[in-house]
Short mmCIF file of C-alpha atoms (C1' of nucleotides) in Angstrom, two decimals:
data_model
loop_
_atom_site.label_atom_id
_atom_site.label_comp_id
_atom_site.label_asym_id
_atom_site.label_seq_id
_atom_site.Cartn_x
_atom_site.Cartn_y
_atom_site.Cartn_z
CA MET J 1 -0.42 0.22 -8.90
CA PRO J 2 -3.30 -1.70 -7.92
CA GLU J 3 -5.89 0.05 -5.63
CA LEU J 4 -9.48 -0.27 -6.60
CA PRO J 5 -9.36 3.31 -8.23
CA GLU J 6 -6.43 2.31 -10.33
CA VAL J 7 -8.00 -1.01 -11.12
CA GLU J 8 -11.04 0.83 -12.47
CA VAL J 9 -8.97 3.25 -14.29
CA VAL J 10 -7.09 0.47 -15.94
CA ARG J 11 -10.26 -0.89 -17.08
CA GLN J 12 -11.87 2.19 -18.34
CA GLY J 13 -8.58 3.04 -20.12
CA ILE J 14 -8.01 -0.07 -21.90
CA LEU J 15 -11.72 -1.03 -22.78
CA PRO J 16 -12.00 1.36 -25.93
CA TYR J 17 -8.79 -0.53 -27.26
CA VAL J 18 -10.06 -3.98 -26.79
CA LYS J 19 -13.66 -4.21 -26.71
CA ASN J 20 -14.94 -6.47 -29.34
CA GLN J 21 -11.53 -7.20 -30.78
CA LEU J 22 -10.48 -10.61 -31.73
CA VAL J 23 -7.45 -11.97 -29.92
CA LEU J 24 -4.87 -12.73 -32.53
CA ASN J 25 -2.12 -14.37 -30.37
CA VAL J 26 -1.02 -14.72 -26.71
CA ILE J 27 2.46 -14.53 -25.91
CA ILE J 28 3.40 -15.93 -22.41
CA ARG J 29 6.93 -15.34 -21.25
CA HIS J 30 6.59 -16.28 -17.76
CA THR J 31 4.01 -18.46 -16.41
CA HIS J 32 4.82 -18.34 -12.67
CA LEU J 33 2.50 -15.83 -11.20
CA ARG J 34 0.75 -16.20 -7.73
CA PHE J 35 -0.85 -19.09 -9.48
CA PRO J 36 0.34 -20.71 -12.73
CA ILE J 37 -1.11 -19.29 -15.78
CA PRO J 38 -2.99 -21.87 -17.78
CA GLN J 39 -0.90 -23.56 -20.18
CA GLN J 40 -3.57 -23.44 -22.88
CA LEU J 41 -4.32 -19.97 -22.48
CA LYS J 42 -2.92 -19.04 -25.97
CA GLU J 43 -5.23 -22.04 -27.58
CA ILE J 44 -8.14 -20.81 -25.41
CA LEU J 45 -8.16 -17.27 -26.32
CA THR J 46 -6.95 -17.06 -29.96
CA GLY J 47 -9.81 -16.26 -32.45
CA GLN J 48 -12.17 -15.18 -29.55
CA PRO J 49 -13.41 -11.59 -29.10
CA ILE J 50 -13.26 -9.80 -25.89
CA GLN J 51 -16.65 -8.91 -25.35
CA GLU J 52 -16.62 -6.54 -22.38
CA ILE J 53 -14.14 -6.03 -19.39
CA LEU J 54 -15.69 -5.94 -15.86
CA ARG J 55 -14.12 -5.32 -12.41
CA ARG J 56 -14.94 -7.20 -9.07
CA GLY J 57 -12.84 -5.57 -6.31
CA LYS J 58 -9.48 -5.41 -7.63
CA TYR J 59 -9.90 -8.34 -10.29
CA LEU J 60 -10.54 -7.51 -13.89
CA LEU J 61 -12.66 -9.77 -15.68
CA PHE J 62 -12.29 -10.26 -19.49
CA LEU J 63 -15.55 -11.46 -20.99
CA PHE J 64 -15.40 -14.07 -23.81
CA PRO J 65 -18.26 -15.86 -25.37
CA HIS J 66 -16.84 -19.07 -23.97
CA GLY J 67 -15.58 -17.95 -20.62
CA VAL J 68 -13.94 -15.53 -18.56
CA LEU J 69 -10.22 -14.29 -18.01
CA ILE J 70 -9.66 -13.39 -14.67
CA LEU J 71 -6.71 -10.93 -13.85
CA HIS J 72 -5.26 -9.48 -10.70
CA LEU J 73 -2.43 -7.14 -10.58
CA GLY J 74 -1.06 -7.97 -7.33
CA MET J 75 1.06 -5.44 -5.56
CA SER J 76 3.12 -4.34 -8.54
CA GLY J 77 1.27 -5.40 -11.67
CA SER J 78 0.30 -3.20 -14.49
CA LEU J 79 -1.45 -3.46 -17.89
CA ARG J 80 -0.92 -1.29 -20.78
CA VAL J 81 -2.13 -0.89 -24.16
CA LEU J 82 0.72 -0.61 -26.67
CA SER J 83 0.16 0.54 -30.25
CA GLN J 84 3.47 -1.01 -31.30
CA VAL J 85 4.90 -4.11 -29.85
CA THR J 86 8.01 -3.01 -28.49
CA LEU J 87 10.88 -5.30 -27.17
CA PRO J 88 9.59 -6.74 -24.05
CA LYS J 89 11.45 -5.79 -20.74
CA LYS J 90 12.28 -8.16 -17.99
CA HIS J 91 8.94 -8.39 -16.11
CA ASP J 92 6.71 -8.18 -19.25
CA HIS J 93 5.19 -11.60 -18.69
CA VAL J 94 2.34 -11.66 -21.19
CA ASP J 95 1.20 -9.90 -24.21
CA ILE J 96 -2.05 -10.22 -25.88
CA LEU J 97 -2.23 -9.43 -29.22
CA LEU J 98 -5.47 -8.04 -30.73
CA SER J 99 -7.10 -7.62 -34.16
CA SER J 100 -7.18 -3.86 -33.60
CA HIS J 101 -3.38 -4.07 -33.83
CA TYR J 102 -3.10 -3.07 -30.27
CA CYS J 103 -1.24 -5.15 -27.75
CA VAL J 104 -2.17 -5.44 -24.02
CA ARG J 105 0.74 -6.15 -22.02
CA TYR J 106 0.94 -7.40 -18.58
CA THR J 107 3.83 -6.49 -16.38
CA ASP J 108 4.37 -7.65 -12.91
CA PRO J 109 7.99 -7.51 -11.20
CA ARG J 110 7.04 -9.13 -7.88
CA ARG J 111 4.75 -11.61 -9.52
CA PHE J 112 1.93 -11.47 -7.01
CA GLY J 113 -0.63 -10.97 -9.60
CA ALA J 114 -2.90 -13.63 -11.31
CA ILE J 115 -4.16 -14.34 -14.83
CA LEU J 116 -6.48 -17.45 -14.67
CA TRP J 117 -9.35 -18.76 -16.88
CA THR J 118 -12.80 -19.84 -15.76
CA ASP J 119 -16.24 -20.85 -17.08
CA LYS J 120 -19.07 -18.12 -17.87
CA ASN J 121 -20.12 -18.47 -14.14
CA TYR J 122 -17.17 -16.58 -12.94
CA LEU J 123 -18.71 -15.52 -9.74
CA HIS J 124 -18.51 -19.07 -8.56
CA HIS J 125 -14.84 -18.93 -8.89
CA PRO J 126 -13.16 -19.60 -5.40
CA LEU J 127 -11.34 -16.46 -5.63
CA LEU J 128 -14.36 -14.25 -6.29
CA SER J 129 -17.22 -16.31 -4.53
CA SER J 130 -16.83 -15.06 -1.07
CA LEU J 131 -15.98 -11.28 -1.65
CA GLY J 132 -17.75 -8.79 0.12
CA PRO J 133 -19.92 -5.89 -1.75
CA GLU J 134 -18.56 -3.51 -3.98
CA PRO J 135 -18.00 -0.15 -1.93
CA LEU J 136 -19.24 2.00 -4.86
CA SER J 137 -22.55 0.13 -5.02
CA SER J 138 -25.77 0.32 -3.15
CA HIS J 139 -24.83 -2.98 -1.50
CA LEU J 140 -22.41 -1.20 0.86
CA THR J 141 -24.43 0.31 3.72
CA THR J 142 -23.99 1.43 7.13
CA ARG J 143 -26.35 -1.40 8.32
CA TYR J 144 -24.32 -3.93 6.44
CA LEU J 145 -20.93 -2.75 7.67
CA MET J 146 -22.44 -2.66 11.47
CA ALA J 147 -23.81 -6.24 11.16
CA LYS J 148 -20.41 -7.56 10.01
CA ALA J 149 -18.55 -5.84 12.72
CA ARG J 150 -20.74 -6.79 15.47
CA ASN J 151 -18.43 -8.29 18.43
CA LYS J 152 -15.39 -8.28 15.98
CA LYS J 153 -12.13 -7.79 17.94
CA THR J 154 -9.98 -7.01 14.89
CA PRO J 155 -8.67 -3.48 14.40
CA ILE J 156 -10.93 -1.46 12.41
CA LYS J 157 -8.13 -0.70 9.81
CA SER J 158 -7.78 -4.60 9.24
CA PHE J 159 -11.48 -5.16 9.08
CA LEU J 160 -11.59 -2.60 6.24
CA MET J 161 -8.74 -4.22 4.48
CA ASN J 162 -10.63 -7.71 4.57
CA SER J 163 -11.96 -8.29 1.12
CA GLN J 164 -14.47 -10.74 2.51
CA ILE J 165 -16.06 -7.83 4.58
CA ILE J 166 -15.67 -5.17 1.59
CA VAL J 167 -13.58 -5.27 -1.66
CA GLY J 168 -11.30 -2.88 -2.87
CA VAL J 169 -9.96 -1.00 0.25
CA GLY J 170 -6.40 -1.39 0.42
CA ASN J 171 -3.70 0.14 2.74
CA ILE J 172 -3.61 3.50 1.40
CA TYR J 173 -7.41 3.91 1.36
CA ALA J 174 -7.86 2.34 4.73
CA ASN J 175 -5.55 4.74 6.22
CA GLU J 176 -7.08 7.81 4.49
CA ALA J 177 -10.73 6.73 5.21
CA LEU J 178 -10.07 6.51 8.78
CA TYR J 179 -8.24 9.80 9.07
CA MET J 180 -10.89 11.49 7.29
CA ALA J 181 -13.55 9.98 9.77
CA ASN J 182 -11.31 10.64 12.73
CA ILE J 183 -11.13 7.11 14.02
CA HIS J 184 -8.26 5.54 15.37
CA PRO J 185 -7.00 2.62 13.30
CA LEU J 186 -6.55 0.27 16.13
CA THR J 187 -10.03 1.00 17.53
CA LEU J 188 -11.87 -2.56 17.47
CA ALA J 189 -14.41 -2.94 14.74
CA GLY J 190 -16.93 -4.04 17.13
CA GLU J 191 -16.68 -0.78 19.15
CA VAL J 192 -17.09 1.48 16.27
CA THR J 193 -20.33 3.60 16.95
CA LYS J 194 -23.37 3.88 14.34
CA GLU J 195 -22.29 7.43 13.79
CA GLN J 196 -18.78 6.62 13.06
CA TRP J 197 -20.24 3.94 10.55
CA GLN J 198 -22.38 6.38 8.91
CA ASN J 199 -19.63 8.63 8.37
CA LEU J 200 -17.06 5.99 7.36
CA CYS J 201 -19.26 4.29 4.86
CA HIS J 202 -19.85 7.74 3.29
CA ILE J 203 -16.27 8.59 3.23
CA ILE J 204 -15.14 5.28 1.84
CA LYS J 205 -17.56 5.65 -1.13
CA SER J 206 -16.36 9.50 -1.64
CA VAL J 207 -12.63 8.83 -1.52
CA LEU J 208 -12.73 5.86 -3.88
CA ARG J 209 -14.92 7.91 -6.26
CA LYS J 210 -12.57 11.15 -6.17
CA ALA J 211 -9.59 8.79 -6.80
CA ILE J 212 -11.22 7.33 -9.91
CA LYS J 213 -12.06 10.83 -11.04
CA GLN J 214 -8.65 11.92 -10.73
CA GLY J 215 -7.21 8.92 -12.38
CA GLY J 216 -9.44 9.67 -15.32
CA THR J 217 -7.43 12.81 -16.32
CA THR J 218 -4.31 10.51 -16.74
CA LEU J 219 -6.18 7.96 -18.96
CA LYS J 220 -4.60 9.24 -22.16
CA ASP J 221 -1.04 9.08 -20.89
CA PHE J 222 -1.49 5.87 -19.46
CA VAL J 223 -2.37 4.21 -22.69
CA LYS J 224 0.20 5.81 -24.61
CA SER J 225 3.17 5.90 -22.55
CA ASP J 226 4.71 3.61 -20.23
CA GLY J 227 2.83 4.14 -17.09
CA GLN J 228 2.49 7.31 -15.22
CA PRO J 229 3.34 7.21 -11.51
CA GLY J 230 0.29 7.36 -9.29
CA TYR J 231 -0.77 10.97 -9.24
CA PHE J 232 -3.34 10.99 -6.81
CA LYS J 233 -0.54 10.59 -4.55
CA GLN J 234 -0.51 14.50 -4.22
CA ARG J 235 -4.09 14.19 -2.60
CA LEU J 236 -3.51 11.99 0.07
CA LEU J 237 -3.46 13.28 3.56
CA VAL J 238 -1.73 10.71 5.49
CA TYR J 239 -0.41 7.77 3.59
CA GLY J 240 3.13 8.31 3.43
CA LYS J 241 3.40 11.11 5.56
CA ALA J 242 4.28 10.09 8.83
CA GLY J 243 6.27 12.59 10.75
CA THR J 244 4.63 15.39 8.85
CA PRO J 245 1.95 17.81 10.38
CA CYS J 246 -1.41 16.97 10.38
CA VAL J 247 -3.28 19.38 7.86
CA LYS J 248 -6.16 19.66 10.39
CA CYS J 249 -4.49 20.27 13.59
CA ARG J 250 -0.79 20.36 12.84
CA THR J 251 0.20 17.52 15.16
CA THR J 252 2.87 15.38 13.92
CA LEU J 253 1.29 12.18 12.12
CA LYS J 254 2.38 9.02 13.84
CA GLU J 255 3.41 5.67 12.12
CA ILE J 256 2.56 2.22 13.67
CA ARG J 257 2.09 -1.11 12.28
CA ILE J 258 -1.14 -3.04 12.19
CA THR J 259 -1.08 -6.81 11.05
CA GLN J 260 2.25 -6.11 9.12
CA ARG J 261 1.09 -3.08 7.17
CA THR J 262 2.36 0.42 7.94
CA THR J 263 -0.33 2.57 9.20
CA VAL J 264 -0.43 6.38 9.54
CA PHE J 265 -2.78 8.44 11.65
CA CYS J 266 -2.97 11.64 13.67
CA PRO J 267 -2.74 11.09 17.44
CA HIS J 268 -4.90 14.14 18.09
CA CYS J 269 -7.68 13.80 15.41
CA GLN J 270 -8.00 10.10 15.85
CA LYS J 271 -7.98 9.50 19.42
CA TYR J 272 -8.49 5.90 20.68
CA GLN J 273 -11.84 5.53 22.12
CA SER J 274 -13.41 2.38 24.01
CA ARG J 275 -16.32 2.28 26.37
CA ASP J 276 -14.22 3.44 29.12
CA LYS J 277 -10.81 4.25 28.15
CA ARG J 278 -9.22 7.29 26.29
CA VAL J 279 -5.84 6.78 25.23
CA THR J 280 -3.66 8.24 22.27
"C1'" DA D 1 -15.17 -19.41 14.48
"C1'" DC D 2 -12.25 -15.83 14.80
"C1'" DT D 3 -7.43 -13.42 14.22
"C1'" DT D 4 -2.79 -13.37 13.21
"C1'" DC D 5 1.30 -14.79 10.66
"C1'" DG D 6 4.01 -16.74 7.06
"C1'" DA D 7 4.58 -17.18 2.65
"C1'" DC D 8 4.61 -15.79 -2.21
"C1'" DC D 9 8.72 -12.60 -5.36
"C1'" DT D 10 11.79 -8.64 -7.00
"C1'" DG D 11 13.20 -3.83 -6.50
"C1'" DT D 12 14.22 0.19 -3.72
"C1'" DT D 13 15.84 2.68 0.15
"C1'" DG D 14 18.37 3.63 4.25
"C1'" DG D 15 21.29 2.71 7.85
"C1'" DC D 16 26.01 1.34 9.05
"C1'" DT K 1 30.66 2.35 -2.63
"C1'" DG K 2 28.97 -2.01 -0.59
"C1'" DC K 3 26.16 -4.97 2.17
"C1'" DC K 4 22.12 -6.10 4.45
"C1'" DA K 5 17.91 -5.52 6.61
"C1'" DA K 6 13.30 -3.77 6.08
"C1'" DC K 7 9.67 -2.62 3.43
"C1'" DA K 8 6.55 -2.03 -0.77
"C1'" DG K 9 -0.46 -0.58 -3.70
"C1'" DG K 10 -2.44 -7.94 -1.86
"C1'" DT K 11 -4.36 -12.00 -0.32
"C1'" DC K 12 -4.34 -16.89 0.57
"C1'" DG K 13 -4.03 -20.59 3.66
"C1'" DA K 14 -2.06 -22.60 7.92
"C1'" DA K 15 -1.43 -21.66 12.68
"C1'" DG K 16 -2.65 -19.98 17.01
#
DNA sequence: ACTTCGACCTGTTGGC
DNA sequence: TGCCAACAGGTCGAAG
């Protein structure tokens, strides 16, 4: 369940259980993720303290004195803290046992996720070095987005989902943000107006913040139980709602595909605009 | 240089 | 009920 907000919720949820705890053991049951898990991970981590967990985009960064564990949840990954080590299920690929007697368990049916080791200069790692700014930081500005979008012929939705432009906006939040900003998802990035960028920049930040806040209320359950369903689902306005009425104008929401990802929008609220055309 | 597409995986769902 | 195609919260690297 890896949207930026959920990754952040995971980070905040597990941090109290792992911060400053020593790794007692690492059990790897399946090394074949998006990239192979380093063979020596157990030897690298055992006896070392987890000093901090940071997040960069959708990557979680476990800081150790001698390096950094990079962890990505892919499409289907999850991390849980177990107070008792239960019998592993089919897709429970990695357990990290801690001196607090908690166990961090990594589960990922599709195995699009990743667990990698790098040195303390983690920002130089190839997976992290070319990422765009954090949407919730002051580095994401209207000015920045406009500059990046200049002359770009890619649809605004694909632009928003490009992690080199901006991190953390996945399919759900790209759909939601464009709906809230009344921008047709096929609008070329280079044709979005300054006013639209201002609005969109604000909306991206606010929707991600709200989702994190709502995730916060399930933290307790998340840690104790085996994974709650994404519950901000009930707050979504368009994602997964094609064929139902727009909450603003009651027009039936339409579904299209943009670069192989399902896209939902309101044909009335999000009219396609370009210099001289106006189409739905 | 820019944009799209295929690939990586397993599980679930919906149509026939 | 079974079978099969399509699709699912991501993203890298090749192809166009």
